[in-house]
Short mmCIF file of C-alpha atoms in Angstrom, two decimals:
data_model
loop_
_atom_site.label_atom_id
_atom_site.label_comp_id
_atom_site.label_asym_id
_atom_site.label_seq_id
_atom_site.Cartn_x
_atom_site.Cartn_y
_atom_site.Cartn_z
CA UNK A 1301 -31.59 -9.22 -16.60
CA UNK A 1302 -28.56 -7.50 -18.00
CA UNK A 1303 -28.23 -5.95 -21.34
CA UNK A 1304 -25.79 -9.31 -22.38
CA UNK A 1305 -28.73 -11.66 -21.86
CA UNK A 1306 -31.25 -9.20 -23.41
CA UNK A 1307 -29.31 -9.28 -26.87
CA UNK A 1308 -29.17 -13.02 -26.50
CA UNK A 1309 -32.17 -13.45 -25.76
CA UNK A 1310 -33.28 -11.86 -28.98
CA UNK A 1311 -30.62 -13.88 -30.64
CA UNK A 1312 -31.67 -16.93 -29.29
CA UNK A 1313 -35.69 -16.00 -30.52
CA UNK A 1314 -34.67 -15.49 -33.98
CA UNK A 1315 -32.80 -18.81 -34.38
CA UNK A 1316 -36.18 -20.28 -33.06
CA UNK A 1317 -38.42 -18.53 -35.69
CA UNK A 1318 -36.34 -19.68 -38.80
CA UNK A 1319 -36.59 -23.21 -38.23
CA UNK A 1320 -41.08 -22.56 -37.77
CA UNK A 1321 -40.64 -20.55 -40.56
CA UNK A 1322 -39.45 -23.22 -42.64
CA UNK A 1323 -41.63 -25.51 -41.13
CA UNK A 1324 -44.81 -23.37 -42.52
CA UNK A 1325 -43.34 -23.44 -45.88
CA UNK A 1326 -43.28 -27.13 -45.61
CA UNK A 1327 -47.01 -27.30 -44.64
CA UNK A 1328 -47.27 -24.75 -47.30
CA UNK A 1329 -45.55 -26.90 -50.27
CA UNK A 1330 -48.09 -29.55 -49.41
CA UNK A 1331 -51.18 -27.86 -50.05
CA UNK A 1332 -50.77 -25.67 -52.51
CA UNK A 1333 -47.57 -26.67 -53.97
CA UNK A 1334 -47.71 -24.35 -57.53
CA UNK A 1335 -47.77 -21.65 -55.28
CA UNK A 1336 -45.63 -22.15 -52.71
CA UNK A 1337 -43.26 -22.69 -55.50
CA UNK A 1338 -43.09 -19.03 -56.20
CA UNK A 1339 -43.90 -17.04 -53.56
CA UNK A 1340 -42.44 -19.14 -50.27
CA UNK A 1341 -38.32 -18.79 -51.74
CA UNK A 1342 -38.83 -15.50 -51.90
CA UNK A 1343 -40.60 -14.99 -48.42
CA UNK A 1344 -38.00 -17.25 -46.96
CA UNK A 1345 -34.80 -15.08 -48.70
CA UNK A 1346 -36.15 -11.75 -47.77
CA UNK A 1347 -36.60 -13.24 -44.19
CA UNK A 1348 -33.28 -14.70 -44.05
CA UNK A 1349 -32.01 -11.63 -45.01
CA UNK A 1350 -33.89 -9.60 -42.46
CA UNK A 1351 -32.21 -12.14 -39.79
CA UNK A 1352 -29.34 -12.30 -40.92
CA UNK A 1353 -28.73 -8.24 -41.04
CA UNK A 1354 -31.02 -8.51 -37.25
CA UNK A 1355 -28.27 -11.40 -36.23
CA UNK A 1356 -25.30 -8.78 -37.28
CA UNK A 1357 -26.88 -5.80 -35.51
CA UNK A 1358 -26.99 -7.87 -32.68
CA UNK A 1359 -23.63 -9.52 -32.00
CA UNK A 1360 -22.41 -5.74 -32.84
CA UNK A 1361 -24.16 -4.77 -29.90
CA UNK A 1362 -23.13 -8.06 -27.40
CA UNK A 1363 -19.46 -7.14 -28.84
CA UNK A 1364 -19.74 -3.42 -27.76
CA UNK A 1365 -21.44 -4.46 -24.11
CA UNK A 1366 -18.75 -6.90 -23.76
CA UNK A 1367 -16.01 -4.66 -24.16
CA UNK A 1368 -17.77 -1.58 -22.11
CA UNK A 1369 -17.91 -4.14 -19.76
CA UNK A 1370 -14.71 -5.35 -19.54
CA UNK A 1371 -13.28 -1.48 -19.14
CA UNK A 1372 -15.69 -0.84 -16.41
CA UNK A 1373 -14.15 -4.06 -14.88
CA UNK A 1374 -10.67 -2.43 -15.19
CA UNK A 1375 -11.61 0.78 -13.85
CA UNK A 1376 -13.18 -0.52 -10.81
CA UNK A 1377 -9.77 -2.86 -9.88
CA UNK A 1378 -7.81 0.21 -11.07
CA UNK A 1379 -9.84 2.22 -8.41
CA UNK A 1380 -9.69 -0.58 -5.82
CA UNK A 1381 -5.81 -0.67 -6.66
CA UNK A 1382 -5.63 3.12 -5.45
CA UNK A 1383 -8.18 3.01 -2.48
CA UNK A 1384 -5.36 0.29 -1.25
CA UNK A 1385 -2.77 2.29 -2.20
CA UNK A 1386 -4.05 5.30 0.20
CA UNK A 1387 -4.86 3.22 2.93
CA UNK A 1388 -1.45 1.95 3.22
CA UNK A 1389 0.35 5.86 2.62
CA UNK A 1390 -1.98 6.92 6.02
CA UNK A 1391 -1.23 4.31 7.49
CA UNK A 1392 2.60 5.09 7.05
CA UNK A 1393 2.27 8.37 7.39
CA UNK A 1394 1.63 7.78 11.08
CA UNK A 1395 5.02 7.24 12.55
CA UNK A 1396 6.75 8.42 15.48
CA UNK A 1397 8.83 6.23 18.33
CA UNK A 1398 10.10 7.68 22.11
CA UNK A 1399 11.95 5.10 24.20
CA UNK A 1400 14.34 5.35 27.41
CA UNK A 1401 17.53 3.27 28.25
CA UNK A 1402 16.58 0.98 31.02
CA UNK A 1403 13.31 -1.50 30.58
CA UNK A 1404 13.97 -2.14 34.55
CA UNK A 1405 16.42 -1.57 37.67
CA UNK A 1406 18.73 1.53 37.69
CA UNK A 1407 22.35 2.03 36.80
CA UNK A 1408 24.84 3.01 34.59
CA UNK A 1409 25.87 2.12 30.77
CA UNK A 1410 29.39 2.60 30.00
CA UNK A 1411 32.76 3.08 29.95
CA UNK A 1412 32.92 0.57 27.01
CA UNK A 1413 36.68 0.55 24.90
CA UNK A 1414 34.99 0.92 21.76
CA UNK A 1415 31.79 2.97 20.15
CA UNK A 1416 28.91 0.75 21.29
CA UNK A 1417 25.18 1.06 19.75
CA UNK A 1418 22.82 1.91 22.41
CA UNK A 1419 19.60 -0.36 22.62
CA UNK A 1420 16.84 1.54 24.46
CA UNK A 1421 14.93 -1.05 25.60
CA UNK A 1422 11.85 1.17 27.52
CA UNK A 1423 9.66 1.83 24.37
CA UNK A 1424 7.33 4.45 25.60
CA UNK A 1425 5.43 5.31 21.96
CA UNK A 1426 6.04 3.29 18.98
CA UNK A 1427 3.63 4.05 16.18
CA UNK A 1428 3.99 2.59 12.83
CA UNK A 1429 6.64 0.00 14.51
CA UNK A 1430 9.69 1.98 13.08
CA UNK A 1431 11.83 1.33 16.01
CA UNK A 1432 13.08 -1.85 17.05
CA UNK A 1433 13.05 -2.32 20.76
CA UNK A 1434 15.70 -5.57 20.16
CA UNK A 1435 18.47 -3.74 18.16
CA UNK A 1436 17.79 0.10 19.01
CA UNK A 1437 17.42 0.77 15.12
CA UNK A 1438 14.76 3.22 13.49
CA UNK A 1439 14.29 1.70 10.09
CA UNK A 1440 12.33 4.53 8.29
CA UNK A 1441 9.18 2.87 5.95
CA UNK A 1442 8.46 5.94 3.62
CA UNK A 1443 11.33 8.34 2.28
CA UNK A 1444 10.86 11.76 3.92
CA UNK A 1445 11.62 14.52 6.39
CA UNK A 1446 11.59 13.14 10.06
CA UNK A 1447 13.16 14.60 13.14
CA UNK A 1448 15.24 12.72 15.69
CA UNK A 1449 15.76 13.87 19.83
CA UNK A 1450 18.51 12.47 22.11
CA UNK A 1451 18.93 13.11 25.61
CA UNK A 1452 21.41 11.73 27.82
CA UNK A 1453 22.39 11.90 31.76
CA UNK A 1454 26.16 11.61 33.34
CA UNK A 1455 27.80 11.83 36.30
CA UNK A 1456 30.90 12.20 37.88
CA UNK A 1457 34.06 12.62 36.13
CA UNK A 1458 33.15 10.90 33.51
CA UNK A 1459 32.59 11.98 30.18
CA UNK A 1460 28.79 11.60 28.83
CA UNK A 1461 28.51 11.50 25.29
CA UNK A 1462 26.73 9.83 22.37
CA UNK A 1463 26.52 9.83 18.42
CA UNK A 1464 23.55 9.88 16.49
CA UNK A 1465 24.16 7.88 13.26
CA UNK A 1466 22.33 7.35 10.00
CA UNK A 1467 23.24 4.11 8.00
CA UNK A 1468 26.29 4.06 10.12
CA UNK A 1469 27.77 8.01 9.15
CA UNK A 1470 28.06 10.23 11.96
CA UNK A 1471 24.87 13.38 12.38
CA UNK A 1472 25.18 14.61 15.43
CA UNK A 1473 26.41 14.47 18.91
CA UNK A 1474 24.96 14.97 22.23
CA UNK A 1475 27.90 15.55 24.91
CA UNK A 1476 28.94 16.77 28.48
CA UNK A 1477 32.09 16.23 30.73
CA UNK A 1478 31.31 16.68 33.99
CA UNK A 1479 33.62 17.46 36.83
CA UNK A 1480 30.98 16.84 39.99
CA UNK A 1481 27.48 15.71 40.37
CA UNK A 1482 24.89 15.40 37.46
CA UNK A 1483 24.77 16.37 34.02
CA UNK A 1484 22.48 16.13 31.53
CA UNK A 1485 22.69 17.04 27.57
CA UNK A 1486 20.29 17.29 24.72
CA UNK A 1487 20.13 17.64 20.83
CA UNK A 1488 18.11 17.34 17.98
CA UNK A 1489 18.47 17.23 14.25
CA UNK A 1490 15.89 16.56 11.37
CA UNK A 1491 16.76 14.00 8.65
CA UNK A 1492 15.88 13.75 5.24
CA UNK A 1493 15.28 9.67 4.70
CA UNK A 1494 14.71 6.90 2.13
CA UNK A 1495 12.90 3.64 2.71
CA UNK A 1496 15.02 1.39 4.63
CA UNK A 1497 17.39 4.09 6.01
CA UNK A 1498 18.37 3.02 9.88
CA UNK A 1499 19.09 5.72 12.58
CA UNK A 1500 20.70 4.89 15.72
CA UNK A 1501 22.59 5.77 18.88
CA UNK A 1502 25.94 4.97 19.58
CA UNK A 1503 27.27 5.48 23.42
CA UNK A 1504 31.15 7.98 22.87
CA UNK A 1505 34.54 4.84 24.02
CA UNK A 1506 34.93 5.74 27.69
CA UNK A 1507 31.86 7.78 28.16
CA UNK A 1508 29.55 6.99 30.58
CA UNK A 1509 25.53 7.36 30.88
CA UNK A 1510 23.20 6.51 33.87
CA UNK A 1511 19.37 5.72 33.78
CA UNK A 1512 16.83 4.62 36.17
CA UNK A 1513 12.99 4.32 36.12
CA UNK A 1514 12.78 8.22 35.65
CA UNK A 1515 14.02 7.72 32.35
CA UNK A 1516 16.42 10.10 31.77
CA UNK A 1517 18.53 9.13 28.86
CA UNK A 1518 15.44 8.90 26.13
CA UNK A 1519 15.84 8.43 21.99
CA UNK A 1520 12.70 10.01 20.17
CA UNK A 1521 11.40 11.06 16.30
CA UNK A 1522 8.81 11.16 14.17
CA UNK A 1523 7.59 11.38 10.80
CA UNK A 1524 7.60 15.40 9.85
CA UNK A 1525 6.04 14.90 6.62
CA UNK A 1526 6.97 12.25 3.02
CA UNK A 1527 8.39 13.32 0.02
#
């Protein structure tokens, strides 16, 4: 039994005695009326007021257990509210994406007239789910400091070039121009993000990339720490 139904409890008994009391007086009056006459309203006021002041005490103390109660009942959603709130910052906290050009087959990617947004559709690692394997987009889901890797392979005489992009502004570039045979080039770059902020790769106008099942043109990064 709580404290709550304790107190009313009590309450309850009291409110049971004054009608008995009463009820004894009445018995009382009958018997020895003279008597009763003078000594049973004084009983019953000095009673009443007894219950009356034992009535106060008590709904002071149901009012003070209801309201301890009803903090404790914050505090405990407040604290449920931040266990919930952790969870979900580890659980963001865990990001970090590697994928490669080519899901299947071999070949090359390129000489397009225009800047065209590489998708790399081979996602190797792809924790958290930042990277979209549909658009080639890393949408970042907790402002911070993440890092970003691009590697791509040429051949021929055909330039071999790419930009890395955030939100559409040029970061970085990873190039060659090759005369003969194969080339490869890497770079990397770190990033200070918001929520929502998209990085990409965008294949150089008349540059030209090849991939195969080795996987040589890759687009990597990873959550360094928030902020």
């Amino acid at each position: 039994m709580t404290v709550i139904q304790q107190v009313s409890v009590d309450r309850m008994k009291i409110i049971m005695f004054l009608p008995l009391l009463l009820l004894v007086c009445s018995v009382s009056a009958d018997q020895t009326e003279t008597a009763v006459q003078q000594s049973c309203p004084q009983d019953i006021h000095a009673v009443l007021r007894e219950l009356t002041a034992s009535l106060a005490v008590q709904n002071e103390r149901i009012t003070v257990l209801q309201r301890e109660n009803q903090e404790l009942a914050t505090k405990v959603e407040s604290q449920k509210t931040e266990i919930d709130q952790l969870k979900q910052q580890l659980q963001v906290k865990q990001v970090a994406f590697s994928a490669s050009l080519l899901d299947q087959g071999e070949g090359d990617t390129g000489p397009f007239d225009d800047h065209t947004t590489l998708i790399f559709k081979h996602v190797i690692t792809n924790i958290g789910n930042a990277y979209n394997k549909n658009t080639g987009i890393f949408t970042a889901p907790v402002r911070g400091a993440y890092h970003f890797d691009l590697t791509i392979v040429g051949h021929g005489n055909i330039v071999a070039g790419a930009f890395l992009l955030r939100n559409g502004e040029q970061i970085s570039i990873t190039y060659e121009n090759p005369t003969s045979g194969t080339v490869s080039a890497s770079n990397g770059v770190s990033l200070l993000l918001e929520v929502g902020d998209q990085v990409f790769v965008r294949l150089l106008a008349s540059a030209r990339i090849f991939d195969s099942q080795s996987h040589h043109n890759t687009f990597s990064g990873h959550l360094i720490f928030t902020m």
